[in-house]
Coordinates of C-alpha atoms and ligand atoms in Angstrom, one line a residue:
M260 CA 7.9 -38.9 17.8
A261 CA 11.5 -38.9 16.8
L262 CA 12.4 -35.3 16.3
L263 CA 15.5 -33.5 15.4
P264 CA 18.5 -34.2 17.7
R265 CA 18.8 -32.1 20.9
K266 CA 21.7 -29.8 21.1
K267 CA 24.9 -31.6 21.2
R268 CA 28.4 -30.3 21.5
R269 CA 29.5 -29.0 18.2
K270 CA 33.0 -30.1 17.3
D271 CA 34.9 -27.8 15.0
P272 CA 32.1 -27.5 12.4
L273 CA 34.1 -25.5 10.0
G274 CA 37.4 -27.1 10.7
G275 CA 39.4 -29.4 8.6
N276 CA 38.5 -32.6 10.3
S277 CA 35.0 -34.0 10.7
P278 CA 34.0 -35.3 14.1
G279 CA 34.6 -38.8 12.9
G280 CA 38.3 -37.9 12.3
A281 CA 38.2 -38.2 8.5
M282 CA 39.5 -35.3 6.4
V283 CA 36.8 -32.9 5.1
K284 CA 37.2 -32.6 1.4
F285 CA 34.1 -30.5 0.6
K286 CA 34.3 -27.6 3.1
E287 CA 31.7 -25.4 1.5
I288 CA 29.0 -28.1 1.8
G289 CA 27.5 -28.6 5.3
I290 CA 24.9 -31.4 5.7
F291 CA 22.3 -31.7 8.3
L292 CA 20.4 -35.0 8.4
V293 CA 16.8 -34.8 9.7
E294 CA 16.1 -37.7 12.0
R295 CA 12.4 -37.7 11.7
R296 CA 11.2 -40.7 9.6
M297 CA 14.9 -41.7 9.1
G298 CA 15.4 -43.0 12.6
S299 CA 18.4 -42.5 14.8
S300 CA 20.4 -45.6 13.8
R301 CA 20.1 -45.0 10.1
R302 CA 21.0 -41.3 10.7
S303 CA 24.1 -42.4 12.6
F304 CA 25.0 -44.8 9.8
L305 CA 24.6 -42.2 7.0
T306 CA 26.5 -39.7 9.1
E307 CA 29.5 -42.0 9.3
L308 CA 29.3 -42.9 5.7
A309 CA 29.3 -39.3 4.6
R310 CA 32.1 -38.3 6.9
K311 CA 34.3 -41.2 5.6
K312 CA 33.8 -39.8 2.1
G313 CA 35.0 -36.4 3.1
F314 CA 31.7 -34.7 3.7
R315 CA 31.0 -32.4 6.6
V316 CA 28.0 -33.5 8.5
E317 CA 26.6 -31.3 11.3
E318 CA 25.0 -32.8 14.4
Q319 CA 22.8 -29.8 14.8
M320 CA 21.3 -27.1 12.6
S321 CA 23.5 -24.1 12.2
E322 CA 24.3 -21.3 9.8
S323 CA 27.1 -23.4 8.3
V324 CA 24.6 -26.0 7.1
T325 CA 23.9 -25.7 3.3
H326 CA 22.0 -28.9 2.7
V327 CA 19.2 -30.1 5.0
V328 CA 18.6 -33.7 4.0
S329 CA 15.5 -35.6 4.9
E330 CA 13.7 -38.8 4.0
N331 CA 9.9 -39.1 3.5
N332 CA 9.2 -35.5 4.7
T333 CA 7.7 -32.6 2.8
G334 CA 9.5 -29.3 2.7
D335 CA 6.8 -27.8 4.9
E336 CA 7.3 -30.5 7.5
V337 CA 11.0 -30.0 7.6
L338 CA 10.7 -26.3 7.9
E339 CA 8.2 -26.6 10.8
L340 CA 10.5 -29.1 12.6
L341 CA 13.5 -26.8 12.2
E342 CA 11.5 -23.9 13.5
K343 CA 10.2 -25.9 16.5
Q344 CA 13.3 -27.7 17.5
N345 CA 16.0 -25.3 16.6
G346 CA 14.3 -22.0 16.7
I347 CA 15.3 -21.5 13.1
C348 CA 13.1 -18.5 12.2
S349 CA 11.9 -18.5 8.6
T350 CA 13.6 -15.1 8.4
G351 CA 17.2 -15.7 7.6
F352 CA 16.9 -19.3 6.5
T353 CA 19.1 -20.0 3.6
A354 CA 20.0 -23.8 3.5
A355 CA 18.5 -25.9 0.7
L356 CA 15.9 -28.5 1.8
V357 CA 16.8 -31.7 -0.1
D358 CA 15.6 -35.2 -0.5
I359 CA 17.7 -38.2 0.5
T360 CA 18.2 -39.0 -3.2
W361 CA 20.6 -36.1 -3.4
F362 CA 22.5 -37.6 -0.5
T363 CA 22.7 -41.2 -1.8
E364 CA 23.6 -40.0 -5.4
S365 CA 26.3 -37.8 -4.0
M366 CA 27.7 -40.7 -1.9
G367 CA 27.7 -42.9 -5.0
A368 CA 29.5 -40.2 -6.9
G369 CA 31.9 -39.6 -4.1
R370 CA 31.3 -35.8 -4.4
P371 CA 28.4 -33.4 -3.7
L372 CA 26.2 -33.3 -6.8
E373 CA 24.8 -30.1 -8.2
L374 CA 21.3 -29.6 -6.8
E375 CA 18.6 -30.3 -9.4
N376 CA 14.9 -29.5 -9.0
C377 CA 14.1 -33.2 -8.5
H378 CA 16.3 -33.1 -5.3
R379 CA 14.6 -30.1 -3.8
L380 CA 11.7 -30.5 -1.4
Q381 CA 8.6 -28.5 -2.3
V382 CA 7.7 -25.8 0.2
K383 CA 4.1 -24.6 -0.1
R384 CA 4.1 -22.4 3.0
I385 CA 6.8 -20.1 1.9
S386 CA 8.5 -18.1 4.6
A387 CA 8.7 -14.4 4.4
A388 CA 12.4 -14.1 4.2
A389 CA 12.8 -17.0 1.8
V390 CA 10.7 -15.1 -0.7
I391 CA 11.6 -11.5 0.2
G392 CA 15.3 -12.4 0.7
T393 CA 15.8 -9.8 3.5
P394 CA 14.3 -9.0 6.9
I395 CA 11.0 -7.2 6.6
S396 CA 11.3 -3.5 7.1
P397 CA 9.0 -1.6 9.5
Y398 CA 8.9 1.1 6.8
A399 CA 6.2 0.6 4.1
C400 CA 8.5 2.4 1.6
Q401 CA 11.0 -0.5 2.0
R402 CA 8.4 -3.2 1.3
R403 CA 6.7 -4.3 -1.8
T404 CA 3.0 -4.4 -1.3
T405 CA 1.0 -5.6 -4.3
L406 CA -2.8 -5.9 -4.5
N407 CA -2.4 -9.6 -4.0
N408 CA -3.2 -9.6 -0.3
K409 CA -2.8 -13.1 1.1
N410 CA -4.0 -12.2 4.6
R411 CA -7.3 -10.4 3.9
L412 CA -9.1 -12.1 6.9
F413 CA -6.6 -10.4 9.3
T414 CA -6.1 -7.1 7.4
D415 CA -9.9 -6.5 7.1
A416 CA -10.3 -7.0 10.9
L417 CA -7.3 -4.7 11.7
K418 CA -8.7 -2.1 9.2
I419 CA -11.9 -2.0 11.2
L420 CA -10.1 -1.4 14.4
A421 CA -7.9 1.3 12.7
E422 CA -11.1 3.0 11.3
N423 CA -12.7 2.9 14.8
A424 CA -9.5 4.4 16.3
E425 CA -9.6 7.1 13.7
L426 CA -13.3 7.8 14.5
C427 CA -12.3 8.0 18.2
E428 CA -9.5 10.5 17.1
S429 CA -6.9 8.2 18.6
E430 CA -4.1 8.8 16.2
G431 CA -1.7 6.4 17.9
R432 CA -4.0 3.4 17.8
Y433 CA -5.0 4.3 14.3
L434 CA -1.4 4.1 13.2
A435 CA -0.6 1.0 15.1
F436 CA -3.5 -1.0 13.5
T437 CA -2.8 0.5 10.1
R438 CA 0.8 -0.5 10.2
A439 CA 0.0 -4.0 11.4
S440 CA -2.5 -4.4 8.6
S441 CA -0.1 -3.0 6.1
I442 CA 2.7 -5.4 7.1
L443 CA 0.4 -8.4 6.7
K444 CA -0.6 -7.2 3.3
S445 CA 3.1 -7.3 2.2
L446 CA 3.6 -10.9 3.3
P447 CA 4.0 -13.3 0.3
Y448 CA 2.3 -16.2 2.2
N449 CA -0.9 -16.5 4.1
M450 CA -0.6 -16.9 7.8
T451 CA -1.8 -20.1 9.3
R452 CA -0.1 -20.0 12.7
M453 CA 1.2 -17.5 15.2
D454 CA 4.7 -18.8 14.4
D455 CA 4.3 -17.3 10.9
L456 CA 4.6 -13.9 12.6
Q457 CA 8.2 -14.5 13.7
G458 CA 10.5 -11.8 12.6
I459 CA 7.7 -9.5 11.5
P460 CA 8.1 -5.9 12.9
S461 CA 5.3 -3.4 13.6
L462 CA 3.0 -5.9 15.3
G463 CA 2.0 -4.7 18.7
D464 CA 0.5 -6.9 21.4
H465 CA -3.0 -5.7 20.6
S466 CA -2.7 -6.6 16.9
R467 CA -1.1 -9.9 17.8
K468 CA -4.1 -10.7 20.1
V469 CA -6.5 -9.9 17.2
I470 CA -4.6 -12.2 14.9
K471 CA -4.4 -15.0 17.4
E472 CA -8.1 -14.8 18.1
I473 CA -8.9 -15.0 14.4
L474 CA -6.5 -18.0 14.0
E475 CA -8.3 -19.8 16.8
D476 CA -11.9 -18.8 16.4
G477 CA -12.2 -17.5 12.9
I478 CA -13.3 -14.1 14.2
C479 CA -12.2 -11.5 16.7
S480 CA -14.8 -10.5 19.3
E481 CA -13.5 -6.9 19.6
V482 CA -13.9 -6.4 15.9
E483 CA -17.4 -7.9 16.0
N484 CA -18.3 -5.5 18.9
V485 CA -17.0 -2.5 16.9
I486 CA -19.1 -3.5 13.9
Q487 CA -22.2 -3.6 16.1
N488 CA -21.3 -0.3 17.8
E489 CA -23.9 2.4 17.1
R490 CA -21.4 5.3 17.3
Y491 CA -19.0 3.4 14.9
Q492 CA -21.8 2.7 12.5
T493 CA -23.1 6.3 12.6
L494 CA -19.8 8.0 12.3
K495 CA -18.8 5.7 9.5
L496 CA -22.0 6.6 7.7
F497 CA -21.6 10.4 8.2
T498 CA -17.9 10.4 7.3
S499 CA -18.7 8.6 4.1
I500 CA -20.4 11.9 3.0
F501 CA -18.1 14.0 0.8
G502 CA -17.0 16.9 2.9
V503 CA -17.7 15.4 6.3
G504 CA -14.8 14.7 8.7
V505 CA -14.7 13.0 12.1
K506 CA -15.3 16.1 14.1
T507 CA -18.5 17.0 12.2
A508 CA -19.8 13.5 12.2
D509 CA -19.2 13.2 15.9
K510 CA -21.0 16.5 16.6
W511 CA -24.0 15.3 14.6
Y512 CA -23.9 12.0 16.5
R513 CA -23.9 13.8 19.8
E514 CA -26.8 15.9 18.6
G515 CA -28.8 12.7 18.2
L516 CA -28.6 12.2 14.4
R517 CA -28.3 8.6 13.2
T518 CA -29.3 8.4 9.6
L519 CA -28.9 10.4 6.3
D520 CA -32.7 11.0 6.3
E521 CA -32.5 12.4 9.8
L522 CA -29.6 14.6 8.6
R523 CA -31.6 15.7 5.6
A524 CA -34.6 16.5 7.7
S525 CA -32.6 18.4 10.3
K526 CA -32.0 22.1 10.3
I527 CA -28.3 21.6 10.4
K528 CA -26.5 24.0 8.2
L529 CA -24.3 22.1 5.7
T530 CA -21.3 23.5 3.8
K531 CA -21.5 23.7 0.0
E532 CA -19.3 20.6 -0.1
Q533 CA -21.5 18.6 2.3
T534 CA -24.7 19.7 0.4
A535 CA -23.2 18.2 -2.8
G536 CA -22.0 15.1 -0.8
L537 CA -25.4 14.4 0.5
L538 CA -27.1 15.1 -2.7
Y539 CA -25.0 12.7 -4.7
Y540 CA -24.4 10.4 -1.8
E541 CA -25.6 7.1 -3.4
D542 CA -23.5 7.6 -6.6
L543 CA -20.4 8.7 -4.7
N544 CA -20.5 5.6 -2.6
V545 CA -20.6 3.3 -5.5
P546 CA -16.9 2.5 -6.4
V547 CA -15.6 4.2 -9.5
T548 CA -14.6 1.5 -12.0
R549 CA -11.4 1.6 -14.1
A550 CA -13.5 2.0 -17.2
E551 CA -15.1 5.1 -15.7
A552 CA -11.8 6.4 -14.7
D553 CA -10.4 5.9 -18.2
L554 CA -13.5 7.6 -19.7
I555 CA -13.1 10.6 -17.3
G556 CA -9.4 10.6 -18.3
Q557 CA -10.4 11.1 -21.9
I558 CA -12.8 13.9 -21.1
V559 CA -10.3 15.7 -18.9
E560 CA -7.5 15.3 -21.5
A561 CA -9.8 16.7 -24.3
A562 CA -10.8 19.6 -22.1
I563 CA -7.3 20.4 -21.1
H564 CA -5.9 20.1 -24.6
R565 CA -8.5 22.6 -25.9
F566 CA -6.5 25.2 -23.9
L567 CA -3.1 23.8 -23.6
P568 CA -2.4 21.1 -26.3
T569 CA 0.9 20.1 -24.9
A570 CA -0.1 19.7 -21.3
V571 CA 0.5 16.3 -19.7
I572 CA -2.2 14.5 -17.8
T573 CA -1.4 11.5 -15.6
L574 CA -3.9 9.3 -13.8
T575 CA -2.6 8.9 -10.3
G576 CA -3.9 7.7 -6.9
G577 CA -5.3 4.2 -6.4
F578 CA -5.8 3.6 -10.1
R579 CA -2.1 4.2 -10.8
R580 CA -1.3 1.6 -8.2
G581 CA -3.4 -0.9 -10.2
N582 CA -6.7 -0.8 -8.4
E583 CA -9.7 -1.8 -10.4
S584 CA -11.9 0.6 -8.5
G585 CA -11.6 3.6 -6.2
H586 CA -13.5 6.2 -4.3
D587 CA -12.5 8.9 -6.8
V588 CA -10.2 9.6 -9.8
D589 CA -7.1 11.6 -9.3
F590 CA -5.3 13.4 -12.1
L591 CA -2.0 15.3 -12.1
I592 CA -1.6 18.0 -14.7
T593 CA 1.6 19.7 -15.7
H594 CA 3.3 21.4 -18.7
P595 CA 6.9 21.0 -19.7
E596 CA 7.2 24.8 -20.0
E597 CA 6.8 25.9 -16.4
G598 CA 4.3 28.6 -16.0
K599 CA 2.1 27.6 -18.9
E600 CA -0.1 25.7 -16.5
E601 CA -1.1 28.8 -14.6
G602 CA -4.8 29.7 -14.8
L603 CA -5.4 26.5 -16.7
I604 CA -7.7 24.9 -14.1
Y605 CA -10.1 27.9 -14.3
Q606 CA -10.3 27.6 -18.1
V607 CA -10.9 23.9 -18.0
I608 CA -13.4 23.7 -15.2
S609 CA -15.3 26.6 -16.7
W610 CA -15.5 25.0 -20.1
M611 CA -16.5 21.6 -18.7
A612 CA -19.1 23.3 -16.6
T613 CA -20.6 24.9 -19.7
Q614 CA -20.7 21.4 -21.2
G615 CA -22.7 20.2 -18.2
L616 CA -19.9 17.9 -17.1
I617 CA -19.4 19.4 -13.6
L618 CA -21.8 19.1 -10.7
Y619 CA -19.5 20.6 -8.1
D620 CA -16.1 22.1 -8.0
D621 CA -13.9 23.7 -5.4
I622 CA -10.7 25.2 -6.7
T623 CA -7.9 25.9 -4.3
E624 CA -5.2 28.3 -5.3
N625 CA -1.5 27.5 -5.0
S626 CA -0.2 28.5 -1.7
Y627 CA 3.3 27.1 -2.0
Q628 CA 5.2 30.4 -1.9
K629 CA 3.4 31.5 1.2
W630 CA 3.9 28.2 2.9
K631 CA 7.5 27.4 1.8
N632 CA 9.3 28.8 4.8
Q633 CA 6.9 27.6 7.4
E634 CA 6.5 24.3 9.2
P635 CA 5.9 21.5 6.7
E636 CA 2.3 20.4 6.8
K637 CA 0.5 17.2 6.0
F638 CA -0.3 17.5 2.3
D639 CA 0.5 20.0 -0.3
H640 CA -0.1 23.5 -1.6
F641 CA -0.8 22.9 -5.3
T642 CA -3.5 24.6 -7.2
K643 CA -6.2 21.9 -7.3
C644 CA -9.8 21.2 -7.9
F645 CA -11.9 18.8 -5.9
S646 CA -14.9 18.2 -8.1
I647 CA -17.9 16.0 -8.8
F648 CA -18.2 15.0 -12.4
K649 CA -21.4 14.3 -14.2
L650 CA -20.5 11.2 -16.1
K651 CA -23.0 10.3 -18.8
R652 CA -23.7 6.6 -19.1
E653 CA -23.7 6.7 -22.9
P654 CA -20.4 7.3 -24.7
I655 CA -19.3 10.9 -24.9
C656 CA -19.1 11.8 -28.6
N657 CA -19.5 15.5 -28.8
L658 CA -16.3 16.5 -27.1
E659 CA -14.3 18.4 -29.6
L660 CA -10.6 18.6 -29.5
S661 CA -10.7 21.8 -31.3
R662 CA -9.0 25.1 -30.2
P663 CA -11.1 27.0 -27.7
S664 CA -13.5 29.6 -29.1
N665 CA -13.3 33.2 -28.0
H666 CA -16.2 32.5 -25.7
D667 CA -14.1 29.8 -23.9
C668 CA -11.3 32.2 -23.4
L669 CA -13.5 35.0 -22.2
A670 CA -15.1 32.8 -19.7
V671 CA -11.9 32.4 -17.9
N672 CA -11.5 36.0 -17.1
E673 CA -15.0 36.2 -15.7
I674 CA -14.5 33.3 -13.3
G675 CA -14.3 33.8 -9.6
R676 CA -12.2 31.7 -7.3
K677 CA -14.9 29.2 -6.5
G678 CA -18.3 27.9 -7.5
L679 CA -18.0 27.5 -11.2
A680 CA -20.6 24.8 -11.1
D681 CA -23.1 27.3 -9.7
R682 CA -22.9 29.2 -13.0
A683 CA -23.3 26.0 -15.0
G684 CA -26.6 25.2 -13.5
T685 CA -26.1 22.9 -10.5
T686 CA -29.7 23.5 -9.6
Q687 CA -31.0 21.8 -12.7
H688 CA -28.9 18.7 -11.9
V689 CA -30.2 18.7 -8.4
T690 CA -33.6 17.8 -9.7
A691 CA -32.1 15.3 -12.1
A692 CA -30.2 13.6 -9.3
A693 CA -33.2 13.5 -7.1
A694 CA -35.3 12.1 -9.9
G695 CA -33.6 8.7 -9.7
D696 CA -33.9 7.3 -13.2
K697 CA -31.0 9.3 -14.5
D698 CA -28.6 8.5 -17.3
W699 CA -25.5 9.7 -15.5
K700 CA -23.4 9.0 -12.5
A701 CA -21.8 11.5 -10.1
V702 CA -18.1 10.8 -9.7
R703 CA -15.5 12.5 -7.5
V704 CA -12.5 13.7 -9.4
D705 CA -9.4 15.4 -8.1
L706 CA -7.4 17.6 -10.5
I707 CA -4.0 18.7 -9.3
I708 CA -1.9 21.2 -11.2
A709 CA 1.9 20.8 -10.6
P710 CA 4.6 23.0 -12.0
F711 CA 7.0 20.9 -14.1
G712 CA 9.9 21.2 -11.7
Q713 CA 7.8 19.7 -8.9
Y714 CA 6.0 17.1 -11.1
A715 CA 8.0 14.0 -10.0
Y716 CA 7.4 14.9 -6.3
A717 CA 3.7 15.6 -6.9
L718 CA 3.4 12.3 -8.8
L719 CA 5.0 10.4 -6.0
G720 CA 2.9 12.2 -3.4
W721 CA -0.4 11.7 -5.2
T722 CA 0.2 8.0 -6.1
G723 CA -0.1 6.9 -2.5
S724 CA -1.0 4.8 -0.7
R725 CA -1.3 7.1 2.3
L726 CA 0.8 4.9 4.5
F727 CA 3.4 4.5 1.8
E728 CA 3.7 8.3 1.6
R729 CA 3.8 8.7 5.3
D730 CA 6.6 6.2 5.7
L731 CA 8.6 7.7 2.8
R732 CA 8.5 11.0 4.7
R733 CA 9.3 9.3 8.0
Y734 CA 12.2 7.4 6.4
A735 CA 13.5 10.6 4.8
K736 CA 13.5 12.4 8.1
H737 CA 15.0 9.7 10.3
F738 CA 17.6 8.1 8.0
K739 CA 18.5 10.9 5.7
H740 CA 17.8 14.1 7.6
M741 CA 15.7 15.2 4.6
N742 CA 12.2 16.7 4.4
L743 CA 10.0 15.2 1.7
N744 CA 6.7 16.4 0.6
S745 CA 4.7 16.6 -2.7
H746 CA 6.7 19.6 -3.8
S747 CA 10.3 18.8 -3.0
L748 CA 13.0 17.1 -1.1
F749 CA 15.1 19.2 1.2
D750 CA 18.5 18.0 2.4
N751 CA 18.9 19.4 5.9
E752 CA 22.6 18.5 6.0
Q753 CA 23.6 20.1 2.7
N754 CA 20.9 22.7 3.3
K755 CA 19.6 22.5 -0.3
L756 CA 16.7 21.2 -2.3
L757 CA 17.3 18.1 -4.4
A758 CA 15.9 18.3 -7.9
A759 CA 14.3 15.2 -9.5
A760 CA 12.7 14.7 -12.9
T761 CA 11.5 11.2 -12.1
E762 CA 10.2 9.1 -9.2
E763 CA 13.3 6.9 -9.7
E764 CA 15.5 9.9 -8.9
I765 CA 13.6 10.6 -5.7
F766 CA 14.0 7.0 -4.5
A767 CA 17.7 7.3 -5.4
H768 CA 18.1 10.6 -3.4
L769 CA 16.7 8.7 -0.5
G770 CA 18.9 5.7 -1.0
L771 CA 15.9 3.5 -1.4
D772 CA 15.3 0.7 -4.0
Y773 CA 12.7 1.9 -6.5
I774 CA 9.3 0.6 -5.7
P775 CA 6.9 0.8 -8.7
P776 CA 3.3 2.1 -8.2
H777 CA 1.7 -1.3 -8.2
E778 CA 3.9 -2.3 -5.2
R779 CA 3.0 0.7 -3.2
N780 CA -0.3 -0.6 -1.9
A781 CA 0.8 -0.5 1.7
Ligands
LIG294 N1 -3.3 13.0 -1.2 C1 -2.6 14.2 -0.9 N2 -3.4 15.3 -0.5 C2 -4.7 15.2 -0.3 C3 -5.4 14.0 -0.6 C4 -4.6 12.9 -1.0 O1 -1.4 14.2 -1.0 N3 -5.4 16.2 0.1 C5 -2.5 11.9 -1.7 C6 -2.4 10.7 -0.7 O2 -1.1 10.4 -0.5 C7 -3.1 9.6 -1.3 C8 -3.2 10.0 -2.8 O3 -3.0 11.4 -2.8 O4 -2.5 8.4 -1.2 C9 -4.6 9.7 -3.4 O5 -5.6 10.1 -2.5 P1 -7.0 9.4 -2.4 O6 -7.7 9.7 -3.7 O7 -7.7 9.9 -1.2 O8 -6.8 7.9 -2.2 P2 -6.5 6.7 -3.2 O9 -5.3 6.1 -2.8 O10 -6.5 7.2 -4.6 O11 -7.7 5.7 -3.0 P3 -9.1 5.7 -3.8 O12 -8.8 4.9 -5.0 O13 -10.1 5.1 -3.0 O14 -9.4 7.1 -4.2
LIG295 MN1 -8.1 8.4 -5.3
LIG296 MN1 -8.4 11.8 -4.3

C-alpha cells in the first residue's frame, strides 16, 4: 500500500523559496499532499505545479502545514495515516483536512481559495484535542464532563475495579481507577483503538490493560472475576445499606454473614441509622427519579417557608448536575440575612415529622467554629440533616404554606438534638413498611444549612461530583497554595479568606474557567 512519504530532508519549509526554486507567494499556507490513492507520480506532478504557482508544498507533515490535501480518502482515513506514519497525535493537530477539489480550484484561480465546507473532509472519529481544543488536563476541574458518556463500556468496567479497591480499602487503587474512568467519561469520542488513548493523562498501566482487553475481547477477565467474587458481592450488598461503611460490612462478612436475611436474623446490634437502612432497604435502593426529587423539593420548600418565608432552597448533588435519577436528594438551605437560618432545621424537621413525612432523621450541629483552626478534613461542618422521607405516591395537597401555629413554634423548643422521627411515630411506619402494599416510598434526603456568607462554597461543595470536588481542592492546593472546602477558600500566601458570592467567583479566585454543574459529572 502506498502510504505517506517517509521522512525526507526538509528544505527551508518556512523560507522564501520552495524546494523547486520558485518564489513562495503564499507563505501562510502550507500544503501537504497525501500520497495514498493519489500515487507518487501524480503527487510529484501536483507538487511541481503548485510550487510553480507560488504555493509552499511540504514533503512531510509538520506544524507548518495548514492544508492536508488528499484524493479519494475519508477524513478518518487521512487522520489514521497521519497518526501511523508521522506520529501526529490527535492532540495538537490543527491543519485542515481538505479534498483535492480545493487544490485544483486554487491552482485554477492562481491563489489559495477560502475553505468552504464542501472542501473539508468529514471526520467521524473526532480526536480529543480537535474537539476540546487543548490538551486534556489530569484535573477533573479542568475538564468538561457531561452525562453523555461515550465510553460506558470501559468506564463501567473501571468503576467495578474502583469499587472493589474501595471495598479492599485500597485508596490508591481506588483513586487510580476512578481517575481513569473519569477521564474516559470526558472524551468527546468513543474509543475504538488503543491509539485513541494517545495524549490522555491519568491512565496507569493497569487501566490501559483493562481497556486493551475490552477492545480485543469485549470483556475484561479481571472485572468478570471481581463480579463473581463472593466478598465483593457481599460487601457491595452490605454497603448499599444506609449507614453501613466498608469496615462494618467487612466485619459482618468475616463473621460469616452473606445476605440481608442472615443479617436480619443475626443478633448483631445495629445503629439507629442501620436499622432504618435495613428496614427501608428495598425503597432506598430504587433510584430516586427527578419527578420525586422535584416533589420533595416542593414539600421541603413549603415546610421551610412556614418558618422562614424568605429562606432560599436549592436542589444540589447529582440532580443539579442534570442526572435524571439519584440515590438521594440533596438540598442546600440559606437565608440572605445571616443568622436567620439558625435553629431552622429543628423547626422544619419537627413540623414535617408531625405531618408524618419523616421516617428517620439525624441532625448534626454546626461544628465550624470548633474545627476552623484545625487540620482541614474531608467534608464539612454545616448543620445538616440526613433523613429518610416518607413520600406519598398520591399528590401532596394538604401542605399549607401558612404561617406556623403556636404549636409548631413550641415544638421547636422541646426538640432534642436527635431522633425527631421517634416522636413522630417511626414505629407505626415500621409496620407499614413491612406490610409491603404501601402507598408511599422511603427516600433519602440530605438537608444542609449554610450561612449566607458560605453559601457559594457550600453550593460548589455539595454539587459534586466527588472526584470533581476532590480535584478542585487538589488543584487549589498545588497550583494556588489555597485551601478550598465547602465553607471557604483560604489563600495561604496572602494569609486570608477569599469571599465569594457565586460559584463563578470561586472559579475565578482559582484561576479556572467556569465549569457549569452539568459539566461536573467527572
Ligand atoms: N458531600 C459532602 N459531604 C458529605 C456527602 C456529600 O460534601 N458528607 C458532597 C460531595 O461532594 C458529593 C455531593 O455532596 O459530590 C453530593 O453527595 P451525594 O448525594 O452522596 O452524591 P450525588 O453526587 O448527589 O449522587 P446521587 O445522585 O447518587 O446522590
Ligand atoms: Mn445526592
Ligand atoms: Mn447526599
